[in-house]
PDB file of C-alpha atoms in Angstrom:
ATOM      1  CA  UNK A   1       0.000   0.000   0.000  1.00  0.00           C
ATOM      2  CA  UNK A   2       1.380   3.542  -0.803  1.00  0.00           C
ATOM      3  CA  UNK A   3       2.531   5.785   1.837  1.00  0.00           C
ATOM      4  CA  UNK A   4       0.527   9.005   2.038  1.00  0.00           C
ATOM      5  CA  UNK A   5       2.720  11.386   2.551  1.00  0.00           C
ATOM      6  CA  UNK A   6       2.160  13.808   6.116  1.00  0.00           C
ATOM      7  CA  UNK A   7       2.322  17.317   5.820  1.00  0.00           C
ATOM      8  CA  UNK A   8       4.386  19.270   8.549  1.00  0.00           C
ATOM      9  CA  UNK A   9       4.031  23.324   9.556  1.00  0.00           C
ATOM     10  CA  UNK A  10       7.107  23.663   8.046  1.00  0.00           C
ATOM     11  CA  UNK A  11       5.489  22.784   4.385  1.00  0.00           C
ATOM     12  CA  UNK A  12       3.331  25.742   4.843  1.00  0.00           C
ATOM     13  CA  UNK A  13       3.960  29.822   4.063  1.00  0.00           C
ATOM     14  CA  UNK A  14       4.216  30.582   7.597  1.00  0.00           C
ATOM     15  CA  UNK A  15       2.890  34.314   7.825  1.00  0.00           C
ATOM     16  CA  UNK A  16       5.493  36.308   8.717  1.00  0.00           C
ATOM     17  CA  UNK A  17       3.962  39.563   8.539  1.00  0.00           C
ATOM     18  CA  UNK A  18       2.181  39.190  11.822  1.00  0.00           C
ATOM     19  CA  UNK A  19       2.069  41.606  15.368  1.00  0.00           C
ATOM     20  CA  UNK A  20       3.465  41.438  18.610  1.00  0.00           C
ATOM     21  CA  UNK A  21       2.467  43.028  21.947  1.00  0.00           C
ATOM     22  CA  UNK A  22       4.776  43.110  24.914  1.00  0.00           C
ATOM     23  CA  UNK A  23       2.776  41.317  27.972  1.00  0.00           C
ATOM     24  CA  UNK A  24       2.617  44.545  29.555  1.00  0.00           C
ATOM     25  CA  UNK A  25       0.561  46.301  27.393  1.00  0.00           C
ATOM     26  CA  UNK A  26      -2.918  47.399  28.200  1.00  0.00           C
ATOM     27  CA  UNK A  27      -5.756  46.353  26.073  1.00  0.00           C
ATOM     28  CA  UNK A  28      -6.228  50.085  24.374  1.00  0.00           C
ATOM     29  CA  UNK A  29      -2.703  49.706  23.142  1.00  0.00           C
ATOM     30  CA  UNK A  30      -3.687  46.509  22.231  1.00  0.00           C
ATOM     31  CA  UNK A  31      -6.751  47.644  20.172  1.00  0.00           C
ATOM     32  CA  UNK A  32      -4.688  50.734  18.731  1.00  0.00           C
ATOM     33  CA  UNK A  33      -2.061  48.620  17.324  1.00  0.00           C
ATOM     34  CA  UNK A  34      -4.518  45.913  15.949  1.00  0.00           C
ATOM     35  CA  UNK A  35      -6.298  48.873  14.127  1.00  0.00           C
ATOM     36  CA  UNK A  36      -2.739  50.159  12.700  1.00  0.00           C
ATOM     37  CA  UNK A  37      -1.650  47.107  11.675  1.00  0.00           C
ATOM     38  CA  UNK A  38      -5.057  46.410  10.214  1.00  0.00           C
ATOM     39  CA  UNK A  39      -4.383  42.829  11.681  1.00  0.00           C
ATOM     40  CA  UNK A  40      -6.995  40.771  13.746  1.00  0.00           C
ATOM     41  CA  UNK A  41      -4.913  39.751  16.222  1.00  0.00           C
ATOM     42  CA  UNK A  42      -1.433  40.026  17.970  1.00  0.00           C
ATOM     43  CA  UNK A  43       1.047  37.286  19.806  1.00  0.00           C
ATOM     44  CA  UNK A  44       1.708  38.569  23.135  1.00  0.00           C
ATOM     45  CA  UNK A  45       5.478  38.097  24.192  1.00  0.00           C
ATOM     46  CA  UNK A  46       6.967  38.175  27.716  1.00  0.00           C
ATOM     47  CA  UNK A  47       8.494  41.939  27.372  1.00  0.00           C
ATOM     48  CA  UNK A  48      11.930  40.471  28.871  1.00  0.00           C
ATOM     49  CA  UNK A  49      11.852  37.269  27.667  1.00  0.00           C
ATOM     50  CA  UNK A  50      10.393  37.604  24.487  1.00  0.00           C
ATOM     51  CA  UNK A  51       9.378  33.907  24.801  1.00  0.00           C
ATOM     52  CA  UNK A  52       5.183  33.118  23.554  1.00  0.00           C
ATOM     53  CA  UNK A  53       2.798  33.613  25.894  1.00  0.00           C
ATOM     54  CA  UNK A  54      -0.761  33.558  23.564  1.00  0.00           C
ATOM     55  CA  UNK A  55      -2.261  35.695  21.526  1.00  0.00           C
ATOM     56  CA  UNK A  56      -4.783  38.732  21.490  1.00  0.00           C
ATOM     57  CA  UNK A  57      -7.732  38.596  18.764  1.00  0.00           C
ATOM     58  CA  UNK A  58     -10.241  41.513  18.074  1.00  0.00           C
ATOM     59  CA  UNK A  59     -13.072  39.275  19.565  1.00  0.00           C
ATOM     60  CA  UNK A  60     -11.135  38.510  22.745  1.00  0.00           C
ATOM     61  CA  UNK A  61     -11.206  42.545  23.089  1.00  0.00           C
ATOM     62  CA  UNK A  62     -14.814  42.634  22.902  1.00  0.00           C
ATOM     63  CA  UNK A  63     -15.794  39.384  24.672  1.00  0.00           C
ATOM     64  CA  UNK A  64     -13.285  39.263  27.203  1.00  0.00           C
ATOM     65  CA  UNK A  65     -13.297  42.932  28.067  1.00  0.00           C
ATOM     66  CA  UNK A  66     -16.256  45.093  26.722  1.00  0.00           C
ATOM     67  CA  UNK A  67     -18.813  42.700  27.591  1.00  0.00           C
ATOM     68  CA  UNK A  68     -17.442  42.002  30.744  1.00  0.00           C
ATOM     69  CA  UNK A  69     -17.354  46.213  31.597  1.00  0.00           C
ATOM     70  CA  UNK A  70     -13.632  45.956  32.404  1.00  0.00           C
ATOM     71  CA  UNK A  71     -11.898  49.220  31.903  1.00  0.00           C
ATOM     72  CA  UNK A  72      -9.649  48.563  28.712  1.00  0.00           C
ATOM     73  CA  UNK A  73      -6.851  51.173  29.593  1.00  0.00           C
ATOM     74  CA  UNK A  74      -6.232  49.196  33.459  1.00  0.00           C
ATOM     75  CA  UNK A  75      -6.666  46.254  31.771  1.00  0.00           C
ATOM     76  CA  UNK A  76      -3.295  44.350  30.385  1.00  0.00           C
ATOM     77  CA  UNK A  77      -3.336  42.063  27.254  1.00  0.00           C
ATOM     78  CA  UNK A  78      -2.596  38.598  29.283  1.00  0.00           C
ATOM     79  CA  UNK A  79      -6.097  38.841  31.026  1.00  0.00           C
ATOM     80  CA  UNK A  80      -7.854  39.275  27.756  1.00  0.00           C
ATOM     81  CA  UNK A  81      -5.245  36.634  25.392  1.00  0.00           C
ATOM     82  CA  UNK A  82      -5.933  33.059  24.967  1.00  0.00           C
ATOM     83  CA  UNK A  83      -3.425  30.470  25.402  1.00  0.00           C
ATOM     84  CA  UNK A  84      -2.230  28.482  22.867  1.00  0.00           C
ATOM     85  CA  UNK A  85       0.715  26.118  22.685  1.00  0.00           C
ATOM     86  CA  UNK A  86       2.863  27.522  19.955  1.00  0.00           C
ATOM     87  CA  UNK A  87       3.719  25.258  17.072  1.00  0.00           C
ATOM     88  CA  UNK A  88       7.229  23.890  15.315  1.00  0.00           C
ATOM     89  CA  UNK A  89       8.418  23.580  11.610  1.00  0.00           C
ATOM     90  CA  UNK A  90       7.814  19.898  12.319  1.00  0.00           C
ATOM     91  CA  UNK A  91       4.448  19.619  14.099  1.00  0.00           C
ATOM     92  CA  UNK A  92       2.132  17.989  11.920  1.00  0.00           C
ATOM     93  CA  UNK A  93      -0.321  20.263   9.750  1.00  0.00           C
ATOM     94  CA  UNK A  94      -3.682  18.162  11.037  1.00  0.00           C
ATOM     95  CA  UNK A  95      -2.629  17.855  14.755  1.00  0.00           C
ATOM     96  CA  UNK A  96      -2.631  21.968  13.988  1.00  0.00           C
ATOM     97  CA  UNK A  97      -5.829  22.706  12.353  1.00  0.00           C
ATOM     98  CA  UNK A  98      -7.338  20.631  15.083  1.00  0.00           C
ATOM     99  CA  UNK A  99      -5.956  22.640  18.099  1.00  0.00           C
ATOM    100  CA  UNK A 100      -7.221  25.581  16.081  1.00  0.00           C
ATOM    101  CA  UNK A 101     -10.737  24.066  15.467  1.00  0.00           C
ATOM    102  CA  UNK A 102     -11.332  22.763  19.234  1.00  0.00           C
ATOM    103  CA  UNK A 103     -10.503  26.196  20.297  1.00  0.00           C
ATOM    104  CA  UNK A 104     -12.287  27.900  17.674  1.00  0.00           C
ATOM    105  CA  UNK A 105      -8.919  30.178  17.177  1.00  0.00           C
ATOM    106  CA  UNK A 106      -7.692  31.539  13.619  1.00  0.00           C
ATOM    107  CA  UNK A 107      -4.278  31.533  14.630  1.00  0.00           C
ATOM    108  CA  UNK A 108      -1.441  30.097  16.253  1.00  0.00           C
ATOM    109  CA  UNK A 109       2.574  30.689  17.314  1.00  0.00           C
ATOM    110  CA  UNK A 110       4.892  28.992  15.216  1.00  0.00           C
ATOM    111  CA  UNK A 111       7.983  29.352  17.091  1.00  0.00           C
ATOM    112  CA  UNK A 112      11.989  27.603  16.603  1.00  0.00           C
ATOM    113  CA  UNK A 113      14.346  27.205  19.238  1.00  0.00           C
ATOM    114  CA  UNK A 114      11.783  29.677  21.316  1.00  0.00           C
ATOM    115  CA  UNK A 115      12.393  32.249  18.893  1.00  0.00           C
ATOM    116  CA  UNK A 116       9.260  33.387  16.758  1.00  0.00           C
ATOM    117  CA  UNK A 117       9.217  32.731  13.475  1.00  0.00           C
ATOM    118  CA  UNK A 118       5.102  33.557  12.614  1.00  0.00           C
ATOM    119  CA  UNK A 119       2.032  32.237  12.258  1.00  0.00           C
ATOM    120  CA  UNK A 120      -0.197  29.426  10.759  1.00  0.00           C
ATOM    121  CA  UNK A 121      -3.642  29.967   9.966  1.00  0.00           C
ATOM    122  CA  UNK A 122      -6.943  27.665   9.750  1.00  0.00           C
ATOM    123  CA  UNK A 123      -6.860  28.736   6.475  1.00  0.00           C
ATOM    124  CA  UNK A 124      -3.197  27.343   5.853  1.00  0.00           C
ATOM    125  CA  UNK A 125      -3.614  24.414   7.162  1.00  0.00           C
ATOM    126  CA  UNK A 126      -7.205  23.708   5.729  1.00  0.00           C
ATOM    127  CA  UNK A 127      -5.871  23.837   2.281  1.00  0.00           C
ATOM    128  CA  UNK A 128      -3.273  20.907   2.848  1.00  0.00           C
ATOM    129  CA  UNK A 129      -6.273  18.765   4.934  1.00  0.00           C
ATOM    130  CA  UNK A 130      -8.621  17.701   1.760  1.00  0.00           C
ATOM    131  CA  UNK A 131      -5.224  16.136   0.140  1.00  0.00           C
ATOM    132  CA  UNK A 132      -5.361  14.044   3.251  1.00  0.00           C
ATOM    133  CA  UNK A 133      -8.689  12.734   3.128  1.00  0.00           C
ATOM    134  CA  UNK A 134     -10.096  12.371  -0.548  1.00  0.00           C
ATOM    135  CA  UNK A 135     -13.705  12.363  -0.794  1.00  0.00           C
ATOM    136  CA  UNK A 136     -14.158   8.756  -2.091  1.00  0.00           C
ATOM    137  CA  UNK A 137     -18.372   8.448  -1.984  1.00  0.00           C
ATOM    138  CA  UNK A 138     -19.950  10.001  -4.587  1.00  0.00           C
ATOM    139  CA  UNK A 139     -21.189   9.626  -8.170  1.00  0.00           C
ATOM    140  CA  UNK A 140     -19.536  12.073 -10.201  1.00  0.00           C
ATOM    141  CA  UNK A 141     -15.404  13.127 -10.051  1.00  0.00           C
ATOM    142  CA  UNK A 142     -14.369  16.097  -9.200  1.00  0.00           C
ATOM    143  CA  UNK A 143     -11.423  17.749  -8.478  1.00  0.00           C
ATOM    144  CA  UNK A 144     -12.532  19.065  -5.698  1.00  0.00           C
ATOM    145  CA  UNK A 145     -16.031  17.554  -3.988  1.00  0.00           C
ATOM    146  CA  UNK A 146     -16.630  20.114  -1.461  1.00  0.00           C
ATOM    147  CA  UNK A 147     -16.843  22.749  -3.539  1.00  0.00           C
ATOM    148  CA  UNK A 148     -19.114  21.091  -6.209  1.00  0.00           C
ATOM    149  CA  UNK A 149     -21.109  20.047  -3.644  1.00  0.00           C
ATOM    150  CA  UNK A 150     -21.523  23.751  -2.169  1.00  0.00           C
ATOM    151  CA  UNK A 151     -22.692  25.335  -5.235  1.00  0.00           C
ATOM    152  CA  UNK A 152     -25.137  22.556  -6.288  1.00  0.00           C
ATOM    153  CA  UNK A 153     -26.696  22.046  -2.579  1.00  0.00           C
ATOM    154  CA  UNK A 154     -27.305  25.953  -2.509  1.00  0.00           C
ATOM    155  CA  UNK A 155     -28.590  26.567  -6.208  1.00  0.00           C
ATOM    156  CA  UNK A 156     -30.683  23.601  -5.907  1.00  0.00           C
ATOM    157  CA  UNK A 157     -32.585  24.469  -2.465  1.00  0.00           C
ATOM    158  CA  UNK A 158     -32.510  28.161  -3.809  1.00  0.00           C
ATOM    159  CA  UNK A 159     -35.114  26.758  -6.623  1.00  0.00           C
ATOM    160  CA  UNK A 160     -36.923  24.456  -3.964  1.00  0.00           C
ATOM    161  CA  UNK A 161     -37.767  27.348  -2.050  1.00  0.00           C
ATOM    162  CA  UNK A 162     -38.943  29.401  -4.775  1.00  0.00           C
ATOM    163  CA  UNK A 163     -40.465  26.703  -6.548  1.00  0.00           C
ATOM    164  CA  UNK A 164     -41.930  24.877  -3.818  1.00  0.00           C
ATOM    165  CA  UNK A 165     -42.565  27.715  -1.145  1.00  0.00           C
ATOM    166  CA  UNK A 166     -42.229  31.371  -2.810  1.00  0.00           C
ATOM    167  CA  UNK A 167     -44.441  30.628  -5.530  1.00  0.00           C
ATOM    168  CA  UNK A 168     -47.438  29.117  -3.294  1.00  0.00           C
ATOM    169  CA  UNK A 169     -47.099  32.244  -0.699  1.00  0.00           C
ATOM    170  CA  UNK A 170     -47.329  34.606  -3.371  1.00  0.00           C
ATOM    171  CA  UNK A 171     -50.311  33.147  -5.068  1.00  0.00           C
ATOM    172  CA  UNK A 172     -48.805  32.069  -8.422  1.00  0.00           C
ATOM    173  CA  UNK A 173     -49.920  28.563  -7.434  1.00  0.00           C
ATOM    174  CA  UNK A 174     -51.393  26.874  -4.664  1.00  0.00           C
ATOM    175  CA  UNK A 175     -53.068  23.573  -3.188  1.00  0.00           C
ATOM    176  CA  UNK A 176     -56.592  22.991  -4.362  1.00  0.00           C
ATOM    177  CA  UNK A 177     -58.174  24.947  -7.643  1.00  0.00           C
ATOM    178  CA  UNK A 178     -61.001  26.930  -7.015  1.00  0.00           C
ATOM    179  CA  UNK A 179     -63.763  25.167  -9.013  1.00  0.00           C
ATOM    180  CA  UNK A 180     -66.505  25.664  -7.357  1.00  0.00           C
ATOM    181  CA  UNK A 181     -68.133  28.611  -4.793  1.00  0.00           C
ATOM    182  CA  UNK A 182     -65.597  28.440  -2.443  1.00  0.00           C
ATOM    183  CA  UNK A 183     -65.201  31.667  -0.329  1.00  0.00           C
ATOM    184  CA  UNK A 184     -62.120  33.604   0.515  1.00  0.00           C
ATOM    185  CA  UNK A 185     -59.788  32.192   3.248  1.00  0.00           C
ATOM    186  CA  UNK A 186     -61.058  35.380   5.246  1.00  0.00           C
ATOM    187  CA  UNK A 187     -64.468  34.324   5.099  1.00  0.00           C
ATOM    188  CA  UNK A 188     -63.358  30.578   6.170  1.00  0.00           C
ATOM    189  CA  UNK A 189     -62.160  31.341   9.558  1.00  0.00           C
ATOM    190  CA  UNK A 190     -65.162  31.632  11.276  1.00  0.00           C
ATOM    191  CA  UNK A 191     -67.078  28.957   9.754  1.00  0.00           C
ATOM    192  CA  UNK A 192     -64.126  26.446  10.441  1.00  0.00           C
ATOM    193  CA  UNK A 193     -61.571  28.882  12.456  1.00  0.00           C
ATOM    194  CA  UNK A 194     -59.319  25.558  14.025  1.00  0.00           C
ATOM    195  CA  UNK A 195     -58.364  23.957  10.704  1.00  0.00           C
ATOM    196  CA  UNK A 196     -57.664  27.723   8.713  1.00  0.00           C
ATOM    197  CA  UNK A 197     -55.733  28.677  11.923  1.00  0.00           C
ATOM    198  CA  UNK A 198     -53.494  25.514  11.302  1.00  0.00           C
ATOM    199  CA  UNK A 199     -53.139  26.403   8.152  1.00  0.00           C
ATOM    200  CA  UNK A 200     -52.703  29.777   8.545  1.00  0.00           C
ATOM    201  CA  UNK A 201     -49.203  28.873  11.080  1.00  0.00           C
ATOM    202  CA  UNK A 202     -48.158  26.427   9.092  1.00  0.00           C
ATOM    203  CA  UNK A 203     -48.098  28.467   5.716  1.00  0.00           C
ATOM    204  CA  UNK A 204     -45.930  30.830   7.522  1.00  0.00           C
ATOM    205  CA  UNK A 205     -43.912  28.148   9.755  1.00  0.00           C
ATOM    206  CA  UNK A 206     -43.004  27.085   6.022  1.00  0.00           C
ATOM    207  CA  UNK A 207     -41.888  30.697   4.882  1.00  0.00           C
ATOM    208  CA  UNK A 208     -39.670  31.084   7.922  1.00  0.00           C
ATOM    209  CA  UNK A 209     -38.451  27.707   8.212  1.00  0.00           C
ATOM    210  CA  UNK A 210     -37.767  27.577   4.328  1.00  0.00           C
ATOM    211  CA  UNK A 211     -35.574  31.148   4.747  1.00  0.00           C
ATOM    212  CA  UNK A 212     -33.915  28.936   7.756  1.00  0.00           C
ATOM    213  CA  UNK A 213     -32.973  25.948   5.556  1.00  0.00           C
ATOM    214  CA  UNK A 214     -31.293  28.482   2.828  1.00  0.00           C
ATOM    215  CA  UNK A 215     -28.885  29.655   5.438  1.00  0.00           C
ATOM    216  CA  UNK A 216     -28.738  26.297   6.771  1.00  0.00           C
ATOM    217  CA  UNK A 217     -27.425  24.485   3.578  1.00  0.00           C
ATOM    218  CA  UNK A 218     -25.341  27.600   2.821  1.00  0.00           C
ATOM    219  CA  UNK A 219     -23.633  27.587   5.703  1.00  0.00           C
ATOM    220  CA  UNK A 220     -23.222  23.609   5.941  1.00  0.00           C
ATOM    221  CA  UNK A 221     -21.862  23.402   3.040  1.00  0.00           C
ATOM    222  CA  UNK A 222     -19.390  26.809   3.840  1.00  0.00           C
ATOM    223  CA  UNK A 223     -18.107  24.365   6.815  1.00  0.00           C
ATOM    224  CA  UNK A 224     -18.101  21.342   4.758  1.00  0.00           C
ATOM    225  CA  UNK A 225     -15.583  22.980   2.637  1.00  0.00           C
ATOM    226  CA  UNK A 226     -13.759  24.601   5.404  1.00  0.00           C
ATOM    227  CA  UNK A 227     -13.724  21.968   7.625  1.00  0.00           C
ATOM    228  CA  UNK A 228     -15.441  23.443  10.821  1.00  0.00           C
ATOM    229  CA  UNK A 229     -17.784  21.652  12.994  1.00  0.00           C
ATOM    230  CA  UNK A 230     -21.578  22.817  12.343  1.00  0.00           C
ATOM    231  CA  UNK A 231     -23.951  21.250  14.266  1.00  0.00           C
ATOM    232  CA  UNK A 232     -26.603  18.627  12.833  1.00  0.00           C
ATOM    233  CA  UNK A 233     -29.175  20.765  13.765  1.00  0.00           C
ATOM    234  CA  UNK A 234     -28.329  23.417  11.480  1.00  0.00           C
ATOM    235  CA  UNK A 235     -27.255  21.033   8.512  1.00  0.00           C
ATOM    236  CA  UNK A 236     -29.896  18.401   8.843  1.00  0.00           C
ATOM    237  CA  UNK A 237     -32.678  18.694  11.031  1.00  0.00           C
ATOM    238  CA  UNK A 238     -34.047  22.406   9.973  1.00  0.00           C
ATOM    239  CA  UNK A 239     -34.738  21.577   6.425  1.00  0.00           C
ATOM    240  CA  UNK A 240     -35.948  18.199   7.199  1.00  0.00           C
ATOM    241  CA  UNK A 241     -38.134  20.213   9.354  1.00  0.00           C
ATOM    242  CA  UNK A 242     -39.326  21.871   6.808  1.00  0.00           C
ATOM    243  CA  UNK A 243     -39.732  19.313   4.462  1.00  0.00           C
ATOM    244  CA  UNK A 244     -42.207  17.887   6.963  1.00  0.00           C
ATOM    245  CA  UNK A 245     -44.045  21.020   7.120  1.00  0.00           C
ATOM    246  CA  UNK A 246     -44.448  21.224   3.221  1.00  0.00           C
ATOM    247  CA  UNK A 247     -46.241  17.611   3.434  1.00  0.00           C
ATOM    248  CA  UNK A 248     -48.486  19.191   6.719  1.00  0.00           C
ATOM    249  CA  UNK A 249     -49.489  21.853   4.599  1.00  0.00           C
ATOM    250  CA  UNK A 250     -50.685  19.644   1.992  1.00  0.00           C
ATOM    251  CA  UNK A 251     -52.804  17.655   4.853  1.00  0.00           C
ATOM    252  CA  UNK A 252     -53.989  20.804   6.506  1.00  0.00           C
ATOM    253  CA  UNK A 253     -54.935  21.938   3.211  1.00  0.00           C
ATOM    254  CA  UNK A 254     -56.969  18.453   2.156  1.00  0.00           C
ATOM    255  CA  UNK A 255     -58.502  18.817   5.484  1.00  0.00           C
ATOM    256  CA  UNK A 256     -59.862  22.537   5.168  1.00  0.00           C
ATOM    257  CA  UNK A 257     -61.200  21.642   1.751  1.00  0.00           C
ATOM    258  CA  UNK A 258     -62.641  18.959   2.601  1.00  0.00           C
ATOM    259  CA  UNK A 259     -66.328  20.247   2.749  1.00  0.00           C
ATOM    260  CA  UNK A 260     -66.529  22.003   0.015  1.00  0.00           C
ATOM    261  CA  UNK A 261     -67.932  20.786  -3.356  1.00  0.00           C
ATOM    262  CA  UNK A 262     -65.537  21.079  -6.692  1.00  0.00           C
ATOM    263  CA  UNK A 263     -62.123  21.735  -5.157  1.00  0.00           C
ATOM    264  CA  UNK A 264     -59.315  19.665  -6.631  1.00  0.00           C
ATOM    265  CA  UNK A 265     -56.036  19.117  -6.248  1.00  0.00           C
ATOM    266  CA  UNK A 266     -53.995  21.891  -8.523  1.00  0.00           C
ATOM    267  CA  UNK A 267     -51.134  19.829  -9.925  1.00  0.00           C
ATOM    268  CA  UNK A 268     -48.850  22.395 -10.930  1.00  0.00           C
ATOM    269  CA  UNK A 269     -48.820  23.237  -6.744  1.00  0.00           C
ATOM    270  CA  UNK A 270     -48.479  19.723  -6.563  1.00  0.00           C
ATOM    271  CA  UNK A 271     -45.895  19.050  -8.962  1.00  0.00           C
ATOM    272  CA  UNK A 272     -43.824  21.553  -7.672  1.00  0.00           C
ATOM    273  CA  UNK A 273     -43.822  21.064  -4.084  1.00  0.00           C
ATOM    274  CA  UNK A 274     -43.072  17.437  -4.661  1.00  0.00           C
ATOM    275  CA  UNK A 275     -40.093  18.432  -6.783  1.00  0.00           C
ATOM    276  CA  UNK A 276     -39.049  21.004  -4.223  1.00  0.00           C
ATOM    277  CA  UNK A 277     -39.367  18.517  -1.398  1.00  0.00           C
ATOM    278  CA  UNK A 278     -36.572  16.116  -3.655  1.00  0.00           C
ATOM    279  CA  UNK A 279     -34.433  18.877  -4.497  1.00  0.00           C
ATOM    280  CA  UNK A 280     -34.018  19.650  -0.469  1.00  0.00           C
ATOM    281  CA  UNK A 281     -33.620  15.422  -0.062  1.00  0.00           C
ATOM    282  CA  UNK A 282     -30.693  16.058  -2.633  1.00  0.00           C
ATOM    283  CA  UNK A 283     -29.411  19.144  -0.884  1.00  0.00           C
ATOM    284  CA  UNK A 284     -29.256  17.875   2.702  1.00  0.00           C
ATOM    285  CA  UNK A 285     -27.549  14.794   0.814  1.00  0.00           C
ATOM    286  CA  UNK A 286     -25.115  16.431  -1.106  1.00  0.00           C
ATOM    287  CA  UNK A 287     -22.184  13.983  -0.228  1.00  0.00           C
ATOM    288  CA  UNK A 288     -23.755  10.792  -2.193  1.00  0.00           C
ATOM    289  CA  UNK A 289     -23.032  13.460  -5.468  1.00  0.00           C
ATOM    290  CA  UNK A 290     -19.178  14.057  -6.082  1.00  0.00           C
ATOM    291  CA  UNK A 291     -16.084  12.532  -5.320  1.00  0.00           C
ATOM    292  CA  UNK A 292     -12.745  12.872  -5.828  1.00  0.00           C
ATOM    293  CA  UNK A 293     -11.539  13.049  -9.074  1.00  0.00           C
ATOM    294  CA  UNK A 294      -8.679  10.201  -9.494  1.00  0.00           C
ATOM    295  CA  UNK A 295      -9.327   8.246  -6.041  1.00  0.00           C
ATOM    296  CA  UNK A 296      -7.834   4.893  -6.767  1.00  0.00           C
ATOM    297  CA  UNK A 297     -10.214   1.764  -5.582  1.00  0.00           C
ATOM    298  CA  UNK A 298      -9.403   0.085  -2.154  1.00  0.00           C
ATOM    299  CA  UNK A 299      -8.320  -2.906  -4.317  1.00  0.00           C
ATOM    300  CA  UNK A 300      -6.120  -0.696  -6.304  1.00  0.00           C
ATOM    301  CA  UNK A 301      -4.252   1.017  -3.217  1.00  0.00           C
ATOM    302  CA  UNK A 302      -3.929  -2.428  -1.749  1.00  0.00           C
ATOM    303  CA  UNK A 303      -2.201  -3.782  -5.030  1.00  0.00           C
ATOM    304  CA  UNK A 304       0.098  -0.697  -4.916  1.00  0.00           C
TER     305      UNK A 304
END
């Protein structure tokens, strides 16, 4: 079997255009050389030493010391850093990102012989992770999976929202065709207020949800690529929520109609939503459609 080879720090363009702070500094000089630099963060040095003590980000400022109402000018830079063992040439690039991703850090010291040499971003190291791990389950190759699957999971529930949930709410289709005397939804209420209430929260638990699920397959597929942890909640279970809304609102529908004499089913509503409702099955499933381009078979890397 072939060796894959293990990418070190060292293989990466350490950043060497990065900021320092003395230990002693208070948080406004902190802030005022962040804003100067036009940097996010600093590495905060021992002022004698010089040696790595952690390192001061923009949102450490605000959480750490704004929110908590500290005073920023009596406040030094080591009770608002975070700590972060710094790095070598020949620490290994995925035992890096995930120090970085567990403490949900951009950056961190890379340091030789104590001395400072920079630092290596999430980003960096990212880009040498998906060389580790090919994406081997899919149907189509790729050169690169995540990506493909990004742009085709978020065009695809773009149209299953407007196909399948815009349209409806607008009026440009609906549920049932109006064949017969059937009064306006206004007029329903208080002849048969329970069911048009239901329907009523569920047209617009559909709306909101289905503006939820956009974000939520966005932003899945933004950490799919970037290899952050997003919670199931957010990737999954929203738009299957809201796929089992769309087939509620059907029932509820079916339900409210039932009374009244020649309503039918509209099948362009129909055809729609059901098309909408595969497009988000196809979306939430996005890593069953590309691979990686060239993976060899298990049989094949055995053999080699």
């Amino acid at each position: 079997m072939s060796a894959k080879k293990e990418y070190k720090v060292g293989d990466l363009i350490i950043d060497d255009e990065y900021g320092t702070i003395d230990s002693t500094a208070s948080v406004v000089e902190a802030a005022q050389k962040i804003k100067e630099l036009k940097v996010p963060d600093l590495v905060v040095v021992d002022d004698k030493s010089k040696n790595v003590l952690g390192v001061i980000a923009d949102y450490d400022i605000v959480q750490n010391v704004v929110a908590e109402g500290k005073d920023p000018k009596n406040t030094l830079v080591t009770d608002a850093m975070y700590i972060i063992t710094p790095v070598s040439r020949e620490t290994p690039v995925k035992e890096c990102f995930k120090v970085m991703q567990e403490m949900n850090v951009n950056v961190v010291p890379v340091i030789e012989e104590d001395k400072l040499l920079g630092v290596a971003s999430i980003q960096d190291c990212w880009s040498y992770i998906p060389d580790e791990n090919p994406d081997d389950i899919g149907l189509i190759s790729v050169a690169n999976p995540k990506t493909m699957e990004f742009y085709v999971a978020s065009m695809v529930t773009l149209l299953a929202f407007i196909f399948g949930i815009l349209m409806p709410a607008i009026g440009v289709y609906g549920f049932f065709n109006e064949t017969g005397n059937i009064p306006s939804m206004g007029e329903f209420v208080p002849r048969e207020g329970a069911i048009w209430v239901s329907v009523l929260i569920c047209n617009y638990a559909v709306l909101i949800l289905g503006v939820l699920t956009l974000f939520s397959i966005f932003y899945g597929g933004i950490s799919d690529m970037r290899n952050f942890y997003v919670s199931n909640v957010i990737k999954i279970l929203i738009p299957y929520i809201t796929i089992g809304l769309m087939i509620l609102q059907w029932i509820l529908y079916a339900m409210a109609f039932r009374t009244t004499a020649g309503a039918s089913v509209d099948g362009v509503g129909l055809f729609f939503s059901i098309l909408s409702m595969l497009l988000l099955l196809l979306a939430i499933n996005r890593d069953i459609m590309f691979k990686t381009q060239g993976k060899p078979s298990a049989e094949q890397e055995v053999a080699s």
